[in-house]
JSON list of C-alpha atoms in Angstrom, two decimals:
[
{"chain": "A", "resi": 962, "resn": "MET", "atom": "CA", "xyz": [18.67, 19.83, 3.38]},
{"chain": "A", "resi": 963, "resn": "SER", "atom": "CA", "xyz": [17.05, 23.16, 2.41]},
{"chain": "A", "resi": 964, "resn": "THR", "atom": "CA", "xyz": [14.61, 23.94, -0.45]},
{"chain": "A", "resi": 965, "resn": "GLU", "atom": "CA", "xyz": [13.54, 27.19, -1.63]},
{"chain": "A", "resi": 966, "resn": "ARG", "atom": "CA", "xyz": [10.54, 27.32, -3.81]},
{"chain": "A", "resi": 967, "resn": "VAL", "atom": "CA", "xyz": [10.93, 29.46, -6.65]},
{"chain": "A", "resi": 968, "resn": "ASN", "atom": "CA", "xyz": [7.65, 31.15, -8.18]},
{"chain": "A", "resi": 969, "resn": "PRO", "atom": "CA", "xyz": [8.90, 34.39, -10.67]},
{"chain": "A", "resi": 970, "resn": "PRO", "atom": "CA", "xyz": [6.29, 37.25, -10.72]},
{"chain": "A", "resi": 971, "resn": "GLU", "atom": "CA", "xyz": [6.29, 36.76, -14.70]},
{"chain": "A", "resi": 972, "resn": "LEU", "atom": "CA", "xyz": [4.16, 33.35, -14.36]},
{"chain": "A", "resi": 973, "resn": "SER", "atom": "CA", "xyz": [0.96, 32.84, -13.46]},
{"chain": "A", "resi": 974, "resn": "PRO", "atom": "CA", "xyz": [0.50, 32.41, -9.55]},
{"chain": "A", "resi": 975, "resn": "PRO", "atom": "CA", "xyz": [1.12, 28.61, -8.64]},
{"chain": "A", "resi": 976, "resn": "ALA", "atom": "CA", "xyz": [-1.93, 26.93, -7.22]},
{"chain": "A", "resi": 977, "resn": "GLY", "atom": "CA", "xyz": [-0.82, 23.63, -5.61]},
{"chain": "A", "resi": 978, "resn": "PHE", "atom": "CA", "xyz": [2.12, 23.91, -7.18]},
{"chain": "A", "resi": 979, "resn": "SER", "atom": "CA", "xyz": [5.98, 25.44, -7.20]},
{"chain": "A", "resi": 980, "resn": "HIS", "atom": "CA", "xyz": [7.10, 26.49, -10.25]},
{"chain": "A", "resi": 981, "resn": "ALA", "atom": "CA", "xyz": [10.45, 25.29, -9.39]},
{"chain": "A", "resi": 982, "resn": "VAL", "atom": "CA", "xyz": [12.38, 23.74, -6.31]},
{"chain": "A", "resi": 983, "resn": "VAL", "atom": "CA", "xyz": [16.11, 24.45, -5.53]},
{"chain": "A", "resi": 984, "resn": "ALA", "atom": "CA", "xyz": [17.27, 21.89, -3.19]},
{"chain": "A", "resi": 985, "resn": "SER", "atom": "CA", "xyz": [20.32, 21.38, -1.67]},
{"chain": "A", "resi": 986, "resn": "GLY", "atom": "CA", "xyz": [21.30, 17.64, 0.49]},
{"chain": "A", "resi": 987, "resn": "SER", "atom": "CA", "xyz": [23.42, 15.10, 0.32]},
{"chain": "A", "resi": 988, "resn": "ARG", "atom": "CA", "xyz": [20.68, 12.15, -0.47]},
{"chain": "A", "resi": 989, "resn": "VAL", "atom": "CA", "xyz": [18.41, 12.08, -3.25]},
{"chain": "A", "resi": 990, "resn": "VAL", "atom": "CA", "xyz": [15.35, 9.55, -2.88]},
{"chain": "A", "resi": 991, "resn": "PHE", "atom": "CA", "xyz": [13.99, 8.46, -6.27]},
{"chain": "A", "resi": 992, "resn": "LEU", "atom": "CA", "xyz": [9.97, 7.63, -5.32]},
{"chain": "A", "resi": 993, "resn": "ALA", "atom": "CA", "xyz": [8.81, 4.88, -7.70]},
{"chain": "A", "resi": 994, "resn": "GLY", "atom": "CA", "xyz": [5.21, 5.19, -9.19]},
{"chain": "A", "resi": 995, "resn": "GLN", "atom": "CA", "xyz": [2.43, 4.83, -6.64]},
{"chain": "A", "resi": 996, "resn": "THR", "atom": "CA", "xyz": [-0.94, 3.92, -7.05]},
{"chain": "A", "resi": 997, "resn": "ALA", "atom": "CA", "xyz": [-4.37, 3.62, -4.79]},
{"chain": "A", "resi": 998, "resn": "LEU", "atom": "CA", "xyz": [-3.35, -0.17, -4.02]},
{"chain": "A", "resi": 999, "resn": "ASP", "atom": "CA", "xyz": [-3.68, -1.74, -0.64]},
{"chain": "A", "resi": 1000, "resn": "ALA", "atom": "CA", "xyz": [-1.05, -4.14, 1.20]},
{"chain": "A", "resi": 1001, "resn": "ASP", "atom": "CA", "xyz": [-2.56, -7.16, -0.63]},
{"chain": "A", "resi": 1002, "resn": "GLY", "atom": "CA", "xyz": [-2.04, -5.46, -4.35]},
{"chain": "A", "resi": 1003, "resn": "LYS", "atom": "CA", "xyz": [-5.61, -4.58, -5.01]},
{"chain": "A", "resi": 1004, "resn": "VAL", "atom": "CA", "xyz": [-6.64, -1.24, -6.07]},
{"chain": "A", "resi": 1005, "resn": "VAL", "atom": "CA", "xyz": [-8.49, 0.57, -3.50]},
{"chain": "A", "resi": 1006, "resn": "GLY", "atom": "CA", "xyz": [-11.23, 3.36, -3.95]},
{"chain": "A", "resi": 1007, "resn": "ARG", "atom": "CA", "xyz": [-14.19, 3.89, -6.35]},
{"chain": "A", "resi": 1008, "resn": "THR", "atom": "CA", "xyz": [-13.62, 7.53, -6.92]},
{"chain": "A", "resi": 1009, "resn": "LEU", "atom": "CA", "xyz": [-10.74, 9.69, -8.45]},
{"chain": "A", "resi": 1010, "resn": "PRO", "atom": "CA", "xyz": [-10.37, 11.59, -4.91]},
{"chain": "A", "resi": 1011, "resn": "GLU", "atom": "CA", "xyz": [-9.93, 8.26, -3.01]},
{"chain": "A", "resi": 1012, "resn": "GLN", "atom": "CA", "xyz": [-7.49, 6.61, -5.04]},
{"chain": "A", "resi": 1013, "resn": "PHE", "atom": "CA", "xyz": [-5.77, 10.00, -5.02]},
{"chain": "A", "resi": 1014, "resn": "GLU", "atom": "CA", "xyz": [-5.81, 10.07, -1.57]},
{"chain": "A", "resi": 1015, "resn": "ARG", "atom": "CA", "xyz": [-4.39, 6.49, -1.14]},
{"chain": "A", "resi": 1016, "resn": "ALA", "atom": "CA", "xyz": [-2.03, 6.82, -3.97]},
{"chain": "A", "resi": 1017, "resn": "LEU", "atom": "CA", "xyz": [-0.37, 9.76, -2.25]},
{"chain": "A", "resi": 1018, "resn": "ALA", "atom": "CA", "xyz": [-0.58, 7.94, 1.24]},
{"chain": "A", "resi": 1019, "resn": "ASN", "atom": "CA", "xyz": [1.60, 4.94, -0.58]},
{"chain": "A", "resi": 1020, "resn": "LEU", "atom": "CA", "xyz": [4.34, 7.62, -1.90]},
{"chain": "A", "resi": 1021, "resn": "LEU", "atom": "CA", "xyz": [4.97, 9.21, 1.38]},
{"chain": "A", "resi": 1022, "resn": "ALA", "atom": "CA", "xyz": [4.83, 5.98, 3.13]},
{"chain": "A", "resi": 1023, "resn": "ALA", "atom": "CA", "xyz": [7.53, 5.32, 0.38]},
{"chain": "A", "resi": 1024, "resn": "LEU", "atom": "CA", "xyz": [9.54, 8.16, 1.26]},
{"chain": "A", "resi": 1025, "resn": "THR", "atom": "CA", "xyz": [8.92, 7.88, 5.36]},
{"chain": "A", "resi": 1026, "resn": "ALA", "atom": "CA", "xyz": [10.80, 4.76, 5.30]},
{"chain": "A", "resi": 1027, "resn": "ALA", "atom": "CA", "xyz": [13.66, 6.42, 3.36]},
{"chain": "A", "resi": 1028, "resn": "GLY", "atom": "CA", "xyz": [13.71, 8.71, 5.73]},
{"chain": "A", "resi": 1029, "resn": "GLY", "atom": "CA", "xyz": [11.98, 11.68, 4.65]},
{"chain": "A", "resi": 1030, "resn": "THR", "atom": "CA", "xyz": [9.09, 14.03, 4.60]},
{"chain": "A", "resi": 1031, "resn": "PRO", "atom": "CA", "xyz": [6.74, 15.64, 2.73]},
{"chain": "A", "resi": 1032, "resn": "SER", "atom": "CA", "xyz": [8.41, 18.87, 3.12]},
{"chain": "A", "resi": 1033, "resn": "ASP", "atom": "CA", "xyz": [11.78, 16.74, 1.28]},
{"chain": "A", "resi": 1034, "resn": "LEU", "atom": "CA", "xyz": [9.42, 16.31, -2.35]},
{"chain": "A", "resi": 1035, "resn": "ALA", "atom": "CA", "xyz": [11.24, 18.44, -4.37]},
{"chain": "A", "resi": 1036, "resn": "ARG", "atom": "CA", "xyz": [9.52, 16.90, -7.78]},
{"chain": "A", "resi": 1037, "resn": "VAL", "atom": "CA", "xyz": [5.89, 14.96, -8.13]},
{"chain": "A", "resi": 1038, "resn": "THR", "atom": "CA", "xyz": [4.57, 13.43, -11.42]},
{"chain": "A", "resi": 1039, "resn": "VAL", "atom": "CA", "xyz": [0.53, 13.02, -11.21]},
{"chain": "A", "resi": 1040, "resn": "TYR", "atom": "CA", "xyz": [-0.36, 10.45, -13.98]},
{"chain": "A", "resi": 1041, "resn": "ALA", "atom": "CA", "xyz": [-4.27, 10.65, -14.44]},
{"chain": "A", "resi": 1042, "resn": "THR", "atom": "CA", "xyz": [-6.26, 8.62, -16.80]},
{"chain": "A", "resi": 1043, "resn": "ASP", "atom": "CA", "xyz": [-8.79, 11.79, -16.73]},
{"chain": "A", "resi": 1044, "resn": "VAL", "atom": "CA", "xyz": [-7.35, 15.05, -16.61]},
{"chain": "A", "resi": 1045, "resn": "GLU", "atom": "CA", "xyz": [-10.43, 16.49, -17.42]},
{"chain": "A", "resi": 1046, "resn": "ALA", "atom": "CA", "xyz": [-11.84, 14.30, -13.75]},
{"chain": "A", "resi": 1047, "resn": "TYR", "atom": "CA", "xyz": [-8.35, 15.64, -12.14]},
{"chain": "A", "resi": 1048, "resn": "ARG", "atom": "CA", "xyz": [-9.36, 19.45, -12.81]},
{"chain": "A", "resi": 1049, "resn": "ARG", "atom": "CA", "xyz": [-12.94, 18.88, -11.71]},
{"chain": "A", "resi": 1050, "resn": "HIS", "atom": "CA", "xyz": [-11.79, 17.17, -8.54]},
{"chain": "A", "resi": 1051, "resn": "ALA", "atom": "CA", "xyz": [-8.81, 19.62, -8.47]},
{"chain": "A", "resi": 1052, "resn": "PRO", "atom": "CA", "xyz": [-10.14, 21.66, -5.14]},
{"chain": "A", "resi": 1053, "resn": "GLU", "atom": "CA", "xyz": [-10.69, 18.55, -2.96]},
{"chain": "A", "resi": 1054, "resn": "LEU", "atom": "CA", "xyz": [-7.30, 17.28, -3.92]},
{"chain": "A", "resi": 1055, "resn": "GLY", "atom": "CA", "xyz": [-6.00, 19.84, -3.17]},
{"chain": "A", "resi": 1056, "resn": "ARG", "atom": "CA", "xyz": [-7.28, 19.86, 0.42]},
{"chain": "A", "resi": 1057, "resn": "LEU", "atom": "CA", "xyz": [-6.48, 16.63, 0.20]},
{"chain": "A", "resi": 1058, "resn": "TRP", "atom": "CA", "xyz": [-2.59, 17.19, -0.25]},
{"chain": "A", "resi": 1059, "resn": "ARG", "atom": "CA", "xyz": [-2.70, 19.77, 2.22]},
{"chain": "A", "resi": 1060, "resn": "ALA", "atom": "CA", "xyz": [-3.85, 17.56, 5.17]},
{"chain": "A", "resi": 1061, "resn": "VAL", "atom": "CA", "xyz": [-1.38, 15.06, 4.32]},
{"chain": "A", "resi": 1062, "resn": "ALA", "atom": "CA", "xyz": [1.56, 17.09, 3.01]},
{"chain": "A", "resi": 1063, "resn": "GLY", "atom": "CA", "xyz": [1.38, 20.76, 3.49]},
{"chain": "A", "resi": 1064, "resn": "ARG", "atom": "CA", "xyz": [1.70, 23.33, 1.41]},
{"chain": "A", "resi": 1065, "resn": "ASP", "atom": "CA", "xyz": [5.78, 22.98, 1.14]},
{"chain": "A", "resi": 1066, "resn": "TYR", "atom": "CA", "xyz": [4.26, 22.16, -2.77]},
{"chain": "A", "resi": 1067, "resn": "PRO", "atom": "CA", "xyz": [6.92, 20.69, -4.93]},
{"chain": "A", "resi": 1068, "resn": "ALA", "atom": "CA", "xyz": [7.33, 21.03, -8.60]},
{"chain": "A", "resi": 1069, "resn": "MET", "atom": "CA", "xyz": [4.38, 18.89, -10.50]},
{"chain": "A", "resi": 1070, "resn": "ALA", "atom": "CA", "xyz": [3.33, 17.98, -13.83]},
{"chain": "A", "resi": 1071, "resn": "VAL", "atom": "CA", "xyz": [-0.11, 16.23, -14.58]},
{"chain": "A", "resi": 1072, "resn": "VAL", "atom": "CA", "xyz": [-0.16, 14.29, -17.20]},
{"chain": "A", "resi": 1073, "resn": "GLN", "atom": "CA", "xyz": [-2.80, 12.24, -18.78]},
{"chain": "A", "resi": 1074, "resn": "VAL", "atom": "CA", "xyz": [-1.93, 8.51, -19.70]},
{"chain": "A", "resi": 1075, "resn": "VAL", "atom": "CA", "xyz": [-4.25, 6.21, -21.50]},
{"chain": "A", "resi": 1076, "resn": "ARG", "atom": "CA", "xyz": [-4.01, 3.59, -18.79]},
{"chain": "A", "resi": 1077, "resn": "LEU", "atom": "CA", "xyz": [-2.08, 2.31, -15.78]},
{"chain": "A", "resi": 1078, "resn": "TRP", "atom": "CA", "xyz": [-0.36, -0.90, -15.05]},
{"chain": "A", "resi": 1079, "resn": "ASP", "atom": "CA", "xyz": [-3.74, -2.13, -13.17]},
{"chain": "A", "resi": 1080, "resn": "ALA", "atom": "CA", "xyz": [-7.14, -1.15, -15.53]},
{"chain": "A", "resi": 1081, "resn": "GLU", "atom": "CA", "xyz": [-8.61, 0.03, -12.06]},
{"chain": "A", "resi": 1082, "resn": "ALA", "atom": "CA", "xyz": [-6.21, 2.85, -11.18]},
{"chain": "A", "resi": 1083, "resn": "MET", "atom": "CA", "xyz": [-7.62, 6.53, -12.20]},
{"chain": "A", "resi": 1084, "resn": "VAL", "atom": "CA", "xyz": [-4.27, 7.81, -10.80]},
{"chain": "A", "resi": 1085, "resn": "GLU", "atom": "CA", "xyz": [-0.14, 7.26, -9.73]},
{"chain": "A", "resi": 1086, "resn": "LEU", "atom": "CA", "xyz": [2.04, 9.61, -8.68]},
{"chain": "A", "resi": 1087, "resn": "ASP", "atom": "CA", "xyz": [5.68, 9.41, -8.68]},
{"chain": "A", "resi": 1088, "resn": "GLY", "atom": "CA", "xyz": [8.52, 11.59, -7.62]},
{"chain": "A", "resi": 1089, "resn": "PHE", "atom": "CA", "xyz": [11.83, 12.17, -5.80]},
{"chain": "A", "resi": 1090, "resn": "ALA", "atom": "CA", "xyz": [13.09, 13.99, -3.01]},
{"chain": "A", "resi": 1091, "resn": "VAL", "atom": "CA", "xyz": [16.19, 15.59, -1.23]},
{"chain": "A", "resi": 1092, "resn": "LEU", "atom": "CA", "xyz": [17.10, 14.62, 2.45]},
{"chain": "A", "resi": 1093, "resn": "PRO", "atom": "CA", "xyz": [19.59, 16.48, 4.39]}
]
């Protein structure tokens, strides 16, 4: 697989995402929404960063099980119950992302939602990856 991150100079500089990702490969993996659930199906983490870290780990566990790596991610959508809190924690969330997934950022969007499936969940991530 090959990916090319495209960030046109006429758009504002991206921070923690790419404006576009051109991916070519032979397999597309669609990743279901992941929240901060542990193996017993309980939401863990009391803060947004704690839940984000677990949700990202869950998303990457599904991707790894499908044969992919973080650099194969082409698109991730973040659903947050409080976008202002997400913005306040953005520097820490960015550090968590880089520590686990690296700097090959996918195309991303953050969307505020009224609530998630589990009422205690503050954040959910889904996306897709293109594998060789």
